[in-house]
């Protein structure tokens, strides 16, 4: 058998193996769960019916998510990470030969899935590689007749956000379905989210994830929020038991610990600001401030620094002439700063 062109050169997604001591490469939260929440999850796990399929609509965890973000639970669809939801959306809302509009740089999975589904992917470069030009995006969507626009706000990897007013302008100026990935919105200002007005639009899906600010990357849990008509489609096209019973149970418990989540989110933002100041005071490279839990360093030495850090068991993400660095715990950030100091003293 011959593999077709779109799959024959694919490699499995294997980010850095986890052998590194300091992991600042995947934008995860540096907070593990405290003992009391772990206990609560373990106790509840004893009551789980291991022999039964999970709730296909994931009602309890969806309700807990909806309570936390103050949205109507009827317009929320749970997924096996938002990655799964991106795949479901691109597979269902585009017909063969229709166009997806992405921006560049942005989260790599958008273009990846659209390639697998054989959609035509159009990519609009950002100004200085950092910011979406909203008018150009609208123009491109309309002249290319895009059926779907997908982007992250705030953006991974640039860490920049566009305002709520700008997102509204996009929504009102295009016919396309807009998939707004708010994976990092918890780290920015909540007023910039469109969650509270999602039902006002007939062409909006908002994605959220438990993997970043919520600190549960291990359980693979994401959510799509959209009006009832779109939600009905999402629930119909996803695979029936897409979120396993353990993730539903753990997610339900976690979203009910509202103060814990909000305090962690504040701590992460403070830690990011401290790390920004420390990196800046090193004075050896251009550093881009962000509204997320990671920072960007721009330098022609990116690759050399990346390799040096790996040799010190510190993993960050290399992207061309940039390093994307997730904020870590105090000790992890200290390890990073002292390794960088040692690097620049040497060179
Ligand atoms: C990390 C990330 C996600 C999260 O995906 P999950 O599958 O929920 O872990 C989604 N979108 C962006 C832009 C991300 O950076």
Short mmCIF file of C-alpha atoms and ligand atoms in Angstrom, two decimals:
data_model
loop_
_atom_site.label_atom_id
_atom_site.label_comp_id
_atom_site.label_asym_id
_atom_site.label_seq_id
_atom_site.Cartn_x
_atom_site.Cartn_y
_atom_site.Cartn_z
CA UNK A 1 0.00 0.00 0.00
CA UNK A 2 1.22 3.51 -0.71
CA UNK A 3 0.60 6.32 1.74
CA UNK A 4 -1.10 9.35 0.25
CA UNK A 5 0.78 12.64 -0.17
CA UNK A 6 -0.77 14.44 2.75
CA UNK A 7 0.32 11.82 5.29
CA UNK A 8 3.41 10.17 3.85
CA UNK A 9 5.92 12.59 5.42
CA UNK A 10 4.18 13.18 8.74
CA UNK A 11 6.09 12.61 11.96
CA UNK A 12 4.40 11.89 15.31
CA UNK A 13 4.18 14.97 17.54
CA UNK A 14 6.84 14.38 20.16
CA UNK A 15 7.85 17.57 21.89
CA UNK A 16 10.95 17.52 24.10
CA UNK A 17 11.06 14.33 26.09
CA UNK A 18 10.35 14.95 29.72
CA UNK A 19 13.86 14.15 30.91
CA UNK A 20 14.71 17.82 31.44
CA UNK A 21 14.69 19.11 35.01
CA UNK A 22 13.25 22.53 34.22
CA UNK A 23 10.38 22.50 31.72
CA UNK A 24 9.63 25.96 30.37
CA UNK A 25 8.67 24.82 26.89
CA UNK A 26 4.97 23.93 26.84
CA UNK A 27 3.16 26.87 28.49
CA UNK A 28 1.80 24.65 31.25
CA UNK A 29 1.05 25.96 34.73
CA UNK A 30 3.89 25.45 37.21
CA UNK A 31 1.37 24.70 39.98
CA UNK A 32 0.59 21.05 40.62
CA UNK A 33 -2.59 20.35 42.58
CA UNK A 34 -2.48 20.78 46.37
CA UNK A 35 -3.02 17.69 48.54
CA UNK A 36 -6.59 18.58 49.55
CA UNK A 37 -7.77 18.73 45.92
CA UNK A 38 -5.87 15.55 45.06
CA UNK A 39 -7.63 13.85 47.99
CA UNK A 40 -11.00 15.08 46.83
CA UNK A 41 -10.38 13.70 43.34
CA UNK A 42 -9.13 10.34 44.68
CA UNK A 43 -12.12 9.93 46.96
CA UNK A 44 -14.58 10.71 44.20
CA UNK A 45 -12.73 8.29 41.92
CA UNK A 46 -13.78 5.43 44.24
CA UNK A 47 -17.41 6.07 43.30
CA UNK A 48 -16.76 6.02 39.54
CA UNK A 49 -18.40 3.26 37.49
CA UNK A 50 -15.30 1.99 35.71
CA UNK A 51 -17.35 -0.47 33.64
CA UNK A 52 -19.63 2.18 32.16
CA UNK A 53 -19.16 4.61 29.31
CA UNK A 54 -18.81 8.21 30.47
CA UNK A 55 -21.57 10.82 30.11
CA UNK A 56 -21.44 11.69 26.39
CA UNK A 57 -22.49 15.29 27.09
CA UNK A 58 -20.08 15.66 30.05
CA UNK A 59 -22.84 17.58 31.83
CA UNK A 60 -21.29 17.95 35.28
CA UNK A 61 -17.92 19.25 34.17
CA UNK A 62 -19.59 21.47 31.60
CA UNK A 63 -21.76 22.94 34.34
CA UNK A 64 -18.73 23.54 36.59
CA UNK A 65 -16.90 25.25 33.70
CA UNK A 66 -19.98 27.35 32.91
CA UNK A 67 -20.32 28.40 36.57
CA UNK A 68 -16.68 29.42 36.74
CA UNK A 69 -16.88 31.58 33.60
CA UNK A 70 -20.51 32.68 34.12
CA UNK A 71 -21.82 31.37 30.81
CA UNK A 72 -24.93 29.38 29.98
CA UNK A 73 -24.03 25.64 30.28
CA UNK A 74 -26.32 24.85 27.33
CA UNK A 75 -23.89 26.52 24.95
CA UNK A 76 -20.77 24.64 26.09
CA UNK A 77 -19.30 21.52 24.47
CA UNK A 78 -16.50 19.60 26.20
CA UNK A 79 -13.62 18.07 24.28
CA UNK A 80 -10.59 15.87 24.80
CA UNK A 81 -8.43 18.98 24.98
CA UNK A 82 -9.16 21.94 22.74
CA UNK A 83 -6.96 20.22 20.16
CA UNK A 84 -9.73 17.70 19.62
CA UNK A 85 -12.28 20.49 19.27
CA UNK A 86 -10.14 22.26 16.67
CA UNK A 87 -10.04 19.03 14.70
CA UNK A 88 -13.81 18.48 15.05
CA UNK A 89 -14.56 22.06 13.97
CA UNK A 90 -12.29 21.98 10.93
CA UNK A 91 -13.67 18.59 9.88
CA UNK A 92 -17.31 19.63 10.20
CA UNK A 93 -17.70 23.29 9.31
CA UNK A 94 -15.78 23.26 6.04
CA UNK A 95 -16.81 21.59 2.85
CA UNK A 96 -14.29 20.16 0.45
CA UNK A 97 -12.24 22.87 -1.21
CA UNK A 98 -13.36 25.66 1.12
CA UNK A 99 -10.83 28.05 2.59
CA UNK A 100 -9.50 28.48 6.11
CA UNK A 101 -7.81 31.75 6.98
CA UNK A 102 -5.08 31.66 9.62
CA UNK A 103 -2.54 34.26 10.73
CA UNK A 104 1.16 33.73 11.06
CA UNK A 105 2.74 33.07 13.45
CA UNK A 106 0.00 31.32 15.40
CA UNK A 107 -0.76 27.93 16.99
CA UNK A 108 0.57 25.30 14.58
CA UNK A 109 -2.33 22.86 15.01
CA UNK A 110 -4.71 25.04 12.96
CA UNK A 111 -2.74 24.66 9.75
CA UNK A 112 -1.89 21.06 10.59
CA UNK A 113 -5.52 19.89 10.89
CA UNK A 114 -6.65 21.91 7.90
CA UNK A 115 -3.98 20.11 5.86
CA UNK A 116 -5.24 16.71 7.03
CA UNK A 117 -8.81 17.64 6.11
CA UNK A 118 -7.64 18.96 2.73
CA UNK A 119 -8.98 22.43 3.32
CA UNK A 120 -7.28 25.25 1.48
CA UNK A 121 -5.32 27.16 4.08
CA UNK A 122 -4.56 30.86 3.52
CA UNK A 123 -2.17 32.47 5.99
CA UNK A 124 -1.85 36.19 6.68
CA UNK A 125 1.51 37.32 8.13
CA UNK A 126 1.33 39.59 11.18
CA UNK A 127 2.79 43.10 11.39
CA UNK A 128 6.42 42.74 12.57
CA UNK A 129 5.57 39.10 13.06
CA UNK A 130 3.66 40.10 16.19
CA UNK A 131 0.30 41.76 15.75
CA UNK A 132 -2.78 40.96 13.67
CA UNK A 133 -3.68 43.74 11.24
CA UNK A 134 -7.42 43.55 11.74
CA UNK A 135 -8.42 45.46 8.60
CA UNK A 136 -6.15 43.31 6.47
CA UNK A 137 -7.60 40.18 8.05
CA UNK A 138 -11.13 41.29 7.23
CA UNK A 139 -10.13 42.22 3.73
CA UNK A 140 -8.36 38.93 3.11
CA UNK A 141 -11.28 36.93 4.52
CA UNK A 142 -13.67 38.67 2.17
CA UNK A 143 -11.56 38.72 -0.99
CA UNK A 144 -10.51 35.07 -0.51
CA UNK A 145 -14.07 34.13 0.41
CA UNK A 146 -12.83 32.26 3.51
CA UNK A 147 -15.38 29.94 5.11
CA UNK A 148 -13.58 29.90 8.45
CA UNK A 149 -11.08 32.11 10.29
CA UNK A 150 -9.16 30.69 13.21
CA UNK A 151 -6.68 32.46 15.49
CA UNK A 152 -5.60 32.56 19.12
CA UNK A 153 -6.22 35.66 21.25
CA UNK A 154 -4.02 36.25 23.17
CA UNK A 155 -1.73 34.57 20.69
CA UNK A 156 0.58 31.61 21.11
CA UNK A 157 3.47 32.16 20.28
CA UNK A 158 3.56 35.98 20.19
CA UNK A 159 1.88 36.57 23.56
CA UNK A 160 0.05 39.62 22.12
CA UNK A 161 -3.68 40.25 22.33
CA UNK A 162 -6.09 42.17 20.16
CA UNK A 163 -8.85 44.08 21.94
CA UNK A 164 -12.43 42.96 22.26
CA UNK A 165 -13.47 45.85 20.01
CA UNK A 166 -11.16 44.58 17.28
CA UNK A 167 -12.52 41.03 17.56
CA UNK A 168 -16.09 42.38 17.38
CA UNK A 169 -15.15 44.29 14.24
CA UNK A 170 -13.90 41.07 12.63
CA UNK A 171 -17.06 39.19 13.59
CA UNK A 172 -19.31 41.86 12.13
CA UNK A 173 -17.33 42.36 8.92
CA UNK A 174 -17.02 38.79 7.62
CA UNK A 175 -19.37 36.00 6.58
CA UNK A 176 -16.89 33.37 7.76
CA UNK A 177 -17.24 31.35 10.94
CA UNK A 178 -14.71 32.79 13.41
CA UNK A 179 -12.98 30.36 15.78
CA UNK A 180 -11.52 32.43 18.58
CA UNK A 181 -9.06 30.42 20.66
CA UNK A 182 -8.90 32.04 24.09
CA UNK A 183 -6.52 29.45 25.59
CA UNK A 184 -4.53 32.23 27.33
CA UNK A 185 -7.30 34.72 28.11
CA UNK A 186 -7.21 33.90 31.84
CA UNK A 187 -3.81 35.59 32.01
CA UNK A 188 -5.06 38.82 30.38
CA UNK A 189 -7.97 41.08 31.30
CA UNK A 190 -11.23 39.16 31.57
CA UNK A 191 -13.05 42.08 29.92
CA UNK A 192 -11.20 41.26 26.69
CA UNK A 193 -12.97 37.90 26.43
CA UNK A 194 -16.05 37.53 24.23
CA UNK A 195 -17.47 34.70 26.37
CA UNK A 196 -20.23 36.87 27.83
CA UNK A 197 -21.55 37.88 24.40
CA UNK A 198 -20.98 34.74 22.36
CA UNK A 199 -24.72 34.21 21.82
CA UNK A 200 -24.98 37.60 20.11
CA UNK A 201 -23.16 36.19 17.08
CA UNK A 202 -24.20 33.59 14.56
CA UNK A 203 -20.59 33.04 13.44
CA UNK A 204 -18.51 32.64 16.61
CA UNK A 205 -16.96 29.68 18.44
CA UNK A 206 -14.76 30.41 21.46
CA UNK A 207 -12.29 27.78 22.64
CA UNK A 208 -11.04 27.44 26.21
CA UNK A 209 -8.75 24.86 27.77
CA UNK A 210 -7.96 23.38 31.18
CA UNK A 211 -4.33 22.94 30.09
CA UNK A 212 -2.88 26.40 30.76
CA UNK A 213 -4.14 28.75 33.49
CA UNK A 214 -6.30 26.01 35.01
CA UNK A 215 -3.23 23.81 35.40
CA UNK A 216 -4.63 20.44 34.26
CA UNK A 217 -2.78 19.68 31.03
CA UNK A 218 -2.62 16.03 32.13
CA UNK A 219 -6.35 15.35 31.90
CA UNK A 220 -6.90 16.68 28.33
CA UNK A 221 -9.95 18.88 28.73
CA UNK A 222 -11.10 21.74 26.54
CA UNK A 223 -14.34 23.56 25.82
CA UNK A 224 -16.09 25.17 22.86
CA UNK A 225 -18.63 27.91 23.57
CA UNK A 226 -21.01 29.00 20.78
CA UNK A 227 -24.66 29.78 20.13
CA UNK A 228 -27.20 26.94 20.39
CA UNK A 229 -27.33 26.20 16.70
CA UNK A 230 -23.55 25.74 16.45
CA UNK A 231 -23.40 23.88 19.78
CA UNK A 232 -25.93 21.35 18.50
CA UNK A 233 -23.68 20.65 15.52
CA UNK A 234 -20.57 20.31 17.70
CA UNK A 235 -22.29 17.83 20.00
CA UNK A 236 -23.57 15.88 17.02
CA UNK A 237 -20.26 15.58 15.18
CA UNK A 238 -17.85 14.91 18.05
CA UNK A 239 -17.20 11.27 18.88
CA UNK A 240 -19.78 10.16 21.44
CA UNK A 241 -17.59 9.51 24.49
CA UNK A 242 -14.84 11.98 23.73
CA UNK A 243 -14.14 13.05 27.31
CA UNK A 244 -13.32 10.13 29.60
CA UNK A 245 -14.96 9.71 32.99
CA UNK A 246 -11.82 10.49 34.98
CA UNK A 247 -11.26 13.80 33.20
CA UNK A 248 -14.90 14.73 33.69
CA UNK A 249 -14.66 13.99 37.40
CA UNK A 250 -11.34 15.76 37.97
CA UNK A 251 -12.36 18.75 35.87
CA UNK A 252 -15.66 19.13 37.72
CA UNK A 253 -13.81 19.27 41.04
CA UNK A 254 -11.16 21.65 39.82
CA UNK A 255 -13.50 24.26 38.29
CA UNK A 256 -15.43 24.33 41.57
CA UNK A 257 -12.30 25.60 43.39
CA UNK A 258 -12.77 29.10 42.10
CA UNK A 259 -10.57 30.98 44.58
CA UNK A 260 -7.76 28.49 44.14
CA UNK A 261 -7.86 28.93 40.36
CA UNK A 262 -8.06 32.70 40.49
CA UNK A 263 -5.21 32.98 43.00
CA UNK A 264 -3.00 30.72 40.90
CA UNK A 265 -3.74 32.76 37.82
CA UNK A 266 -2.73 35.96 39.63
CA UNK A 267 0.45 34.38 40.94
CA UNK A 268 1.41 33.20 37.47
CA UNK A 269 0.89 36.70 36.04
CA UNK A 270 3.01 38.23 38.83
CA UNK A 271 5.72 35.64 38.27
CA UNK A 272 5.70 36.46 34.55
CA UNK A 273 6.17 40.16 35.30
CA UNK A 274 9.09 39.42 37.62
CA UNK A 275 10.68 37.16 35.04
CA UNK A 276 10.26 39.87 32.38
CA UNK A 277 12.08 42.39 34.58
CA UNK A 278 14.89 39.99 35.36
CA UNK A 279 15.39 38.97 31.74
CA UNK A 280 15.32 42.60 30.71
CA UNK A 281 17.95 43.54 33.27
CA UNK A 282 20.32 41.00 31.71
CA UNK A 283 20.39 43.40 28.75
CA UNK A 284 21.70 40.89 26.23
CA UNK A 285 18.71 40.57 23.91
CA UNK A 286 15.39 42.02 22.84
CA UNK A 287 12.59 40.79 25.02
CA UNK A 288 8.93 41.03 24.08
CA UNK A 289 6.46 41.57 26.90
CA UNK A 290 3.20 39.64 26.67
CA UNK A 291 -0.23 39.21 28.23
CA UNK A 292 0.28 35.46 28.67
CA UNK A 293 2.25 33.04 30.87
CA UNK A 294 5.24 33.03 28.54
CA UNK A 295 7.74 35.56 27.22
CA UNK A 296 9.62 35.90 23.95
CA UNK A 297 13.30 36.61 23.49
CA UNK A 298 14.52 37.73 20.09
CA UNK A 299 18.15 37.19 19.27
CA UNK A 300 20.31 35.85 16.45
CA UNK A 301 21.84 33.59 19.10
CA UNK A 302 18.50 31.89 19.83
CA UNK A 303 19.65 28.46 18.71
CA UNK A 304 22.94 28.64 20.62
CA UNK A 305 21.18 29.74 23.80
CA UNK A 306 18.54 27.04 23.34
CA UNK A 307 21.23 24.35 23.11
CA UNK A 308 23.16 25.76 26.05
CA UNK A 309 20.02 25.73 28.21
CA UNK A 310 19.26 22.13 27.22
CA UNK A 311 22.78 21.17 28.29
CA UNK A 312 21.85 22.62 31.70
CA UNK A 313 18.62 20.55 31.64
CA UNK A 314 16.41 23.59 31.00
CA UNK A 315 13.91 23.22 28.14
CA UNK A 316 12.48 26.27 26.37
CA UNK A 317 10.91 26.48 22.91
CA UNK A 318 13.04 27.46 19.93
CA UNK A 319 11.20 29.22 17.09
CA UNK A 320 13.57 30.61 14.46
CA UNK A 321 15.34 33.61 15.96
CA UNK A 322 13.06 33.56 19.00
CA UNK A 323 12.88 31.67 22.25
CA UNK A 324 9.50 31.17 23.84
CA UNK A 325 9.91 30.80 27.57
CA UNK A 326 7.07 29.72 29.85
CA UNK A 327 7.17 31.26 33.31
CA UNK A 328 8.08 28.65 35.93
CA UNK A 329 8.21 28.42 39.69
CA UNK A 330 10.60 30.73 41.57
CA UNK A 331 13.32 28.07 41.60
CA UNK A 332 12.86 27.28 37.92
CA UNK A 333 13.05 30.94 36.95
CA UNK A 334 16.17 31.36 39.07
CA UNK A 335 17.77 28.37 37.37
CA UNK A 336 16.98 29.94 33.99
CA UNK A 337 18.37 33.37 34.90
CA UNK A 338 21.57 31.99 36.36
CA UNK A 339 22.11 29.75 33.31
CA UNK A 340 21.62 32.75 31.02
CA UNK A 341 24.05 34.83 33.09
CA UNK A 342 26.61 32.04 32.88
CA UNK A 343 26.10 31.84 29.12
CA UNK A 344 26.68 35.54 28.56
CA UNK A 345 29.65 35.69 30.96
CA UNK A 346 31.26 32.97 28.90
CA UNK A 347 30.57 34.36 25.44
C1 LIG B 1 -1.95 25.08 24.56
C2 LIG B 1 -2.92 25.59 23.58
C3 LIG B 1 -4.15 24.98 23.42
C4 LIG B 1 -4.52 23.87 24.35
O1 LIG B 1 -4.82 22.73 23.80
P1 LIG B 1 -5.34 21.51 24.67
O2 LIG B 1 -5.56 20.51 23.62
O3 LIG B 1 -6.61 21.94 25.35
O4 LIG B 1 -4.28 21.15 25.66
C5 LIG B 1 -5.05 25.48 22.51
N1 LIG B 1 -4.74 26.57 21.79
C6 LIG B 1 -3.57 27.21 21.94
C7 LIG B 1 -3.30 28.44 21.16
C8 LIG B 1 -2.62 26.72 22.83
O5 LIG B 1 -1.44 27.33 22.96
#
